[in-house]
mmCIF file of C-alpha atoms in Angstrom:
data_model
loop_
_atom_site.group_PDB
_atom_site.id
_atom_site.type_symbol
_atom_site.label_atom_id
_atom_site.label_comp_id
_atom_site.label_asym_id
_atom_site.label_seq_id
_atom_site.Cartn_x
_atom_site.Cartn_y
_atom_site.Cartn_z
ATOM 1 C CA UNK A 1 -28.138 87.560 165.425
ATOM 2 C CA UNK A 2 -28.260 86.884 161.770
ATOM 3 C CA UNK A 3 -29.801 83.258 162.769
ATOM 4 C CA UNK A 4 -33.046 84.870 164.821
ATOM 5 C CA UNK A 5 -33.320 87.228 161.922
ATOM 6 C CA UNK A 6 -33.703 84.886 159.340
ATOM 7 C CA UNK A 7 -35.829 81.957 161.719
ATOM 8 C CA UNK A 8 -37.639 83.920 164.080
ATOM 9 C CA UNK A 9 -38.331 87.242 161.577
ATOM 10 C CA UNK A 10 -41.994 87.454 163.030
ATOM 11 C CA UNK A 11 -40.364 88.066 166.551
ATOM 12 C CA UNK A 12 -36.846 89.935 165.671
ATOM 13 C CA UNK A 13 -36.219 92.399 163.010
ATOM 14 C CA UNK A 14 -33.637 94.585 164.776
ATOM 15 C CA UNK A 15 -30.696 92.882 167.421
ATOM 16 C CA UNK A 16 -28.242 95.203 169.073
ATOM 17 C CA UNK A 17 -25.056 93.561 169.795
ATOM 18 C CA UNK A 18 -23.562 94.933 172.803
ATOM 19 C CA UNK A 19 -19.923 93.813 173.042
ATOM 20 C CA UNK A 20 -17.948 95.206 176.003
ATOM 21 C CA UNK A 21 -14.639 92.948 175.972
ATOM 22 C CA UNK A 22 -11.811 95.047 176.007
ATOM 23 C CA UNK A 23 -10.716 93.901 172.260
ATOM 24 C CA UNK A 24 -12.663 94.951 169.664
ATOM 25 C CA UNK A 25 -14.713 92.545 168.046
ATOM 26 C CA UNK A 26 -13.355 92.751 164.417
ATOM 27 C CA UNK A 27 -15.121 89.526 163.156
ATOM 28 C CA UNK A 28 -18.339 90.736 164.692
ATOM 29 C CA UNK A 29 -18.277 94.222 163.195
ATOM 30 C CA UNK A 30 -17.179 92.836 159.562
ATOM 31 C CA UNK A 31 -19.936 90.334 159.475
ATOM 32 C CA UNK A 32 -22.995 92.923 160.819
ATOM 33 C CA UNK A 33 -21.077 96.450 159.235
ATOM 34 C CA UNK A 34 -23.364 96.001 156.222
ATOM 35 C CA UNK A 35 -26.662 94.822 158.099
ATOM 36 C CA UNK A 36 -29.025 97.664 158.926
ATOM 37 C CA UNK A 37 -30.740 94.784 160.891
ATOM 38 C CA UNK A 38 -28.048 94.572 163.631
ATOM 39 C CA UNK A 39 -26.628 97.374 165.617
ATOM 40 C CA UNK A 40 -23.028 96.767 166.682
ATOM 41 C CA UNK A 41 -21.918 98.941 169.760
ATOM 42 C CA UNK A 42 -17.836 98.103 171.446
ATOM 43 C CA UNK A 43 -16.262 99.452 174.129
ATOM 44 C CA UNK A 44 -12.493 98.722 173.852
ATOM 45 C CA UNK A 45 -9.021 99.817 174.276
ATOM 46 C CA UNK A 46 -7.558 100.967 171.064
ATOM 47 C CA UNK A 47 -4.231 101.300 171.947
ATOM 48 C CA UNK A 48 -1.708 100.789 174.989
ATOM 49 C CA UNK A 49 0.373 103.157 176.792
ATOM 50 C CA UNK A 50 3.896 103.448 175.437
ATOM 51 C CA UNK A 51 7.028 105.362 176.045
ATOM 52 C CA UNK A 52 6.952 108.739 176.668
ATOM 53 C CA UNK A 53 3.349 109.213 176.848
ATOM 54 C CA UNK A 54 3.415 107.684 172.831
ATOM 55 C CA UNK A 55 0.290 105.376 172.212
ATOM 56 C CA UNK A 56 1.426 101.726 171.293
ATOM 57 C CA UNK A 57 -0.495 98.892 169.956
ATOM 58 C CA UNK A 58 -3.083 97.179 171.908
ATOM 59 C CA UNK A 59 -4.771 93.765 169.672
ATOM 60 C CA UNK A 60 -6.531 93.965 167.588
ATOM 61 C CA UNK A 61 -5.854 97.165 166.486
ATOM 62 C CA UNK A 62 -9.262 98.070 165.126
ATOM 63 C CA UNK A 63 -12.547 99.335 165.653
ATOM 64 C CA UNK A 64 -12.229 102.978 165.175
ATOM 65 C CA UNK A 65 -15.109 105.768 166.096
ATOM 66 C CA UNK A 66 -15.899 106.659 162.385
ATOM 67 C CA UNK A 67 -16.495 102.915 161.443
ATOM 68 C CA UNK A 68 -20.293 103.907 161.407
ATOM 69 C CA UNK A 69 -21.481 101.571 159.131
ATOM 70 C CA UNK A 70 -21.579 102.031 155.351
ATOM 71 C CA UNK A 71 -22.045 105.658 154.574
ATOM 72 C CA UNK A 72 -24.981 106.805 152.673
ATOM 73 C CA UNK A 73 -26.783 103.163 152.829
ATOM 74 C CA UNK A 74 -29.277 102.326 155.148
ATOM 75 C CA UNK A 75 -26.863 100.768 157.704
ATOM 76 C CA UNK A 76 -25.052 104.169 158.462
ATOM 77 C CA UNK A 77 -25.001 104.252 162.147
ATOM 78 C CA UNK A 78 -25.815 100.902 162.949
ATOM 79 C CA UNK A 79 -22.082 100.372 164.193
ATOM 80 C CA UNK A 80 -20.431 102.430 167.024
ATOM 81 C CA UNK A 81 -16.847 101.797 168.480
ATOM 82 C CA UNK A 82 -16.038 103.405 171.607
ATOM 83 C CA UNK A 83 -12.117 103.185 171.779
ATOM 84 C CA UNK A 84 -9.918 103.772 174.960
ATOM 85 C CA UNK A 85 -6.842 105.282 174.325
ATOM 86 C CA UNK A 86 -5.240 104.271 177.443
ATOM 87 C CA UNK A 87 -4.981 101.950 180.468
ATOM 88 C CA UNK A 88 -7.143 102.019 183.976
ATOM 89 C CA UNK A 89 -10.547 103.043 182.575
ATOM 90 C CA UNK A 90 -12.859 102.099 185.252
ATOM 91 C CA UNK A 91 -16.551 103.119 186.545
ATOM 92 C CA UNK A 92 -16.709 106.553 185.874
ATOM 93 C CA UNK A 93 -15.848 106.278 181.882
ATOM 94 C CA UNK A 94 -17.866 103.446 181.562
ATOM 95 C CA UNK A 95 -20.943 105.307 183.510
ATOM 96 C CA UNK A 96 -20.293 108.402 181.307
ATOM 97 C CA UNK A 97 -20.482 105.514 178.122
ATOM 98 C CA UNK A 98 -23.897 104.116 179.166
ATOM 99 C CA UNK A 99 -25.395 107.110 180.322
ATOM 100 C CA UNK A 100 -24.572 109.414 176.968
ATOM 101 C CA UNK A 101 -24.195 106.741 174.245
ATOM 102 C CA UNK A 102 -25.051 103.207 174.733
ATOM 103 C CA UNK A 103 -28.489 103.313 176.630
ATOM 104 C CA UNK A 104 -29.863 105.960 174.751
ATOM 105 C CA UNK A 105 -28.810 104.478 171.710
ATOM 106 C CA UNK A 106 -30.654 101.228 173.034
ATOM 107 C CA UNK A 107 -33.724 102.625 173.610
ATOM 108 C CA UNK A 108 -33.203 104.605 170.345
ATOM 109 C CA UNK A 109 -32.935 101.256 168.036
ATOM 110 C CA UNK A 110 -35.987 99.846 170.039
ATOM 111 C CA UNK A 111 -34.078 96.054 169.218
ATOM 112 C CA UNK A 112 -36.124 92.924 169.884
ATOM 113 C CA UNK A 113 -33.404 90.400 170.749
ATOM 114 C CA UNK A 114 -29.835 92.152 172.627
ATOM 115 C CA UNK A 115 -27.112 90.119 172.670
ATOM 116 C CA UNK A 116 -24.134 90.857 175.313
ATOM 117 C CA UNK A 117 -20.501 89.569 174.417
ATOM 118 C CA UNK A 118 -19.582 89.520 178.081
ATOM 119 C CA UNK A 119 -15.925 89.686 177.975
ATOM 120 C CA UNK A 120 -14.713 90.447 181.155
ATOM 121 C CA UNK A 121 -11.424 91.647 180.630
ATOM 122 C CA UNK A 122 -11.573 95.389 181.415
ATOM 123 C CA UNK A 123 -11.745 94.278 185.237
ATOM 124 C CA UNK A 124 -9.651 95.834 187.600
ATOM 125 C CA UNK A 125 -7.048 93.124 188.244
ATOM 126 C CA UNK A 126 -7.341 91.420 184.916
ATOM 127 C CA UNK A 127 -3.097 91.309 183.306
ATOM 128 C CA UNK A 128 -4.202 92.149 179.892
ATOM 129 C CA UNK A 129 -7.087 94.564 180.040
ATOM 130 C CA UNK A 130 -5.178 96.904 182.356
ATOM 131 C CA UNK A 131 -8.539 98.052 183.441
ATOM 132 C CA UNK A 132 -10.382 99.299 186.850
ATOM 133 C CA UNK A 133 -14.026 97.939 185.927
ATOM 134 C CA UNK A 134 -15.235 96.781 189.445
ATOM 135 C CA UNK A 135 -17.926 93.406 189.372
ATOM 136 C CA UNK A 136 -20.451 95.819 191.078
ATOM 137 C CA UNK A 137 -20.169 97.734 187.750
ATOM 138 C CA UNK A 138 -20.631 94.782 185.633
ATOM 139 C CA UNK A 139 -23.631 94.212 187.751
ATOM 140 C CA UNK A 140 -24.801 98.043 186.717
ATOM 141 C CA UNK A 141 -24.479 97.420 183.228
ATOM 142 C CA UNK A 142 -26.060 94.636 182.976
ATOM 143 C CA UNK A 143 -29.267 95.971 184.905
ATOM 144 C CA UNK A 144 -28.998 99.158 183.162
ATOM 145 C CA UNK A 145 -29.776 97.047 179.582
ATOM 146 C CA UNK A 146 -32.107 95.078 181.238
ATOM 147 C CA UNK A 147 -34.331 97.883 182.625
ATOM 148 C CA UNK A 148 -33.668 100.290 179.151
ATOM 149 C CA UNK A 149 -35.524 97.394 176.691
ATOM 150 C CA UNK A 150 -37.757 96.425 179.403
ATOM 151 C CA UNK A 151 -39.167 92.908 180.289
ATOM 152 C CA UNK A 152 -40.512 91.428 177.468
ATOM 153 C CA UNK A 153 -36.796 91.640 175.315
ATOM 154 C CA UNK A 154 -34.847 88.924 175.420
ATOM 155 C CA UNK A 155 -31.229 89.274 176.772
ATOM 156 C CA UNK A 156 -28.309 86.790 176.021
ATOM 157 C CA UNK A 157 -25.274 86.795 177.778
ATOM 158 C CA UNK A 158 -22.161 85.011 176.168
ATOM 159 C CA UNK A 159 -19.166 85.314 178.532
ATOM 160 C CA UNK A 160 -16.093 85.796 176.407
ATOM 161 C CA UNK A 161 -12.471 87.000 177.624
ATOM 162 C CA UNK A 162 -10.948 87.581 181.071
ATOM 163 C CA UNK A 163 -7.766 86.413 181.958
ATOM 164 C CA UNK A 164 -7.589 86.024 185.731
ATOM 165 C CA UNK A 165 -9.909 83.905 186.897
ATOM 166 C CA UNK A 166 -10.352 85.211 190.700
ATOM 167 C CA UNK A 167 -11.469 88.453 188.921
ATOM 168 C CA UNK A 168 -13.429 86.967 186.138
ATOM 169 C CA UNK A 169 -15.937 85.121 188.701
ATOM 170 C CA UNK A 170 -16.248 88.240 190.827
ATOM 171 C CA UNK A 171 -17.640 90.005 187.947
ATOM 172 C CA UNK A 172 -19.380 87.171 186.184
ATOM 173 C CA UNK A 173 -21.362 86.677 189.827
ATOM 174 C CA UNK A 174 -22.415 90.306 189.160
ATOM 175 C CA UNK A 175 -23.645 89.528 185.750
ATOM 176 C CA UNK A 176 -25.826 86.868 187.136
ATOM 177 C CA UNK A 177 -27.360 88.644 189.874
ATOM 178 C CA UNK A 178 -28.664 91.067 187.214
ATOM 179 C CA UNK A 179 -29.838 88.869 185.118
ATOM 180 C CA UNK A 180 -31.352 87.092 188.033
ATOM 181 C CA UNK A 181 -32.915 90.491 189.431
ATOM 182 C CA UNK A 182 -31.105 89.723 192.453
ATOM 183 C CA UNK A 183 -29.794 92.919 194.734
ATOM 184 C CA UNK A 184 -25.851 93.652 194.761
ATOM 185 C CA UNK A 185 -24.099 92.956 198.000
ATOM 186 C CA UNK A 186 -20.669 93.995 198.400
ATOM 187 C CA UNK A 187 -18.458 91.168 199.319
ATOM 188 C CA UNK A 188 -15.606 92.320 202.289
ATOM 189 C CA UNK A 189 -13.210 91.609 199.461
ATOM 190 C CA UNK A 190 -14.433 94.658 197.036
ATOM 191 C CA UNK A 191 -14.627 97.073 200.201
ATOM 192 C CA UNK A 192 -11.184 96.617 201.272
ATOM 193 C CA UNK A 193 -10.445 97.546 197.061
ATOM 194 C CA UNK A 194 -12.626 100.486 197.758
ATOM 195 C CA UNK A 195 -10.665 101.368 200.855
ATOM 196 C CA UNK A 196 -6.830 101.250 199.475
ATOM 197 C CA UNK A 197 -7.971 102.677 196.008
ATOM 198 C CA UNK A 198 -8.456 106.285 196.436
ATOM 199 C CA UNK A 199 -10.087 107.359 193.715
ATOM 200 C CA UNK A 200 -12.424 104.117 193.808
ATOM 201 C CA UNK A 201 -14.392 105.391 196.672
ATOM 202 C CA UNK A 202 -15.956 108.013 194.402
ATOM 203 C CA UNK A 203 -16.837 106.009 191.574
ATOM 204 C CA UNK A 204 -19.614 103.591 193.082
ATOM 205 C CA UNK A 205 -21.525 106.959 194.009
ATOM 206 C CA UNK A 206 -21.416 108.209 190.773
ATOM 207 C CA UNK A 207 -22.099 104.878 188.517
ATOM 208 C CA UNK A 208 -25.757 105.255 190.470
ATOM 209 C CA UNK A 209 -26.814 106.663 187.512
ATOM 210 C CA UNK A 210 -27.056 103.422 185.519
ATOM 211 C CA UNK A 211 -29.493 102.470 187.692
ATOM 212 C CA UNK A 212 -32.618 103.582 186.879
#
């Protein structure tokens, strides 16, 4: 980001950094917090569910929702941290985080370059993320940024965390048929998920909203 800014200035003067790995970016956000240039925006778990119903630690440990940037400097609200609080969020919380925050936001800031950190660790499957994200989601996502900044911003993708690979290249597949403007087809593998989970069946109809 900081690299197009300075080299390409002509072309960039504001990149949104759109991180949605399920850890929180903490090197990211402490080397853009200060930059009114670059708008940060994570969606991450925060913490992990412990005993009891008690919250326990989930890594990093950071990125809380009133790091906003540097208050009363021009970079206050250029950083935005969406933090779960618990395991198994899936398509509807991640619709209701596009469609209230994160695309408005994005067509807010009006960025020329967007950058994705494409962690793809909140998949449902994945050991650590302990998520429900579906690929056909990732697919939505993606296509949502793409059609909010329109064709003429550039959009780079850097895939980033996941640690089961059978779900990784599900969802990575949906990333690239985005980018590639390809349709979504359901593979027989995500409708027999759809099938057994019974509160999954509800969420592709609702995610429809990130497709404009």
């Amino acid at each position: 980001a900081k690299y197009a800014l300075k080299h390409h200035s002509s072309l960039v003067q504001r990149v949104l950094i759109l991180d949605w790995d399920i850890h929180h970016g903490n090197g990211t956000q402490d080397a853009t917090y200060d930059d009114e240039r670059i708008m940060y925006v994570s969606l991450h778990r925060i913490a992990s569910n412990g005993s009891g119903g008690s919250q326990g630690y989930f890594f990093p440990g950071t990125g809380r929702c009133n790091e906003v940037g540097p208050m009363n400097t021009s970079a206050e609200g250029t950083n935005l941290n969406i933090e779960w609080t618990q395991s198994h969020m899936g398509n509807v919380e991640y619709a209701a985080a596009f469609s209230e925050l994160i695309l408005p936001i994005l067509s807010a800031y009006d960025p020329q370059l967007v950058l994705i950190s494409c962690g793809l660790d909140a998949a449902k499957g994945d050991i650590i993320g302990d998520c429900d994200v579906t690929p056909e989601m990732y697919y939505k996502m993606t296509k949502s940024v793409m059609e909010t900044v329109g064709d003429s911003v550039p959009i780079v993708v850097a895939l980033e965390g996941g640690y089961e690979l059978n779900v990784m290249g599900e969802c990575m597949v949906g990333v690239a048929r985005a980018l590639s403007d390809e349709p979504w087809e359901e593979s027989e593998k995500e409708d027999e998920a759809v099938i057994v989970g019974s509160e999954e069946s509800n969420d592709i109809e609702k995610d429809d909203v990130l497709v404009k």
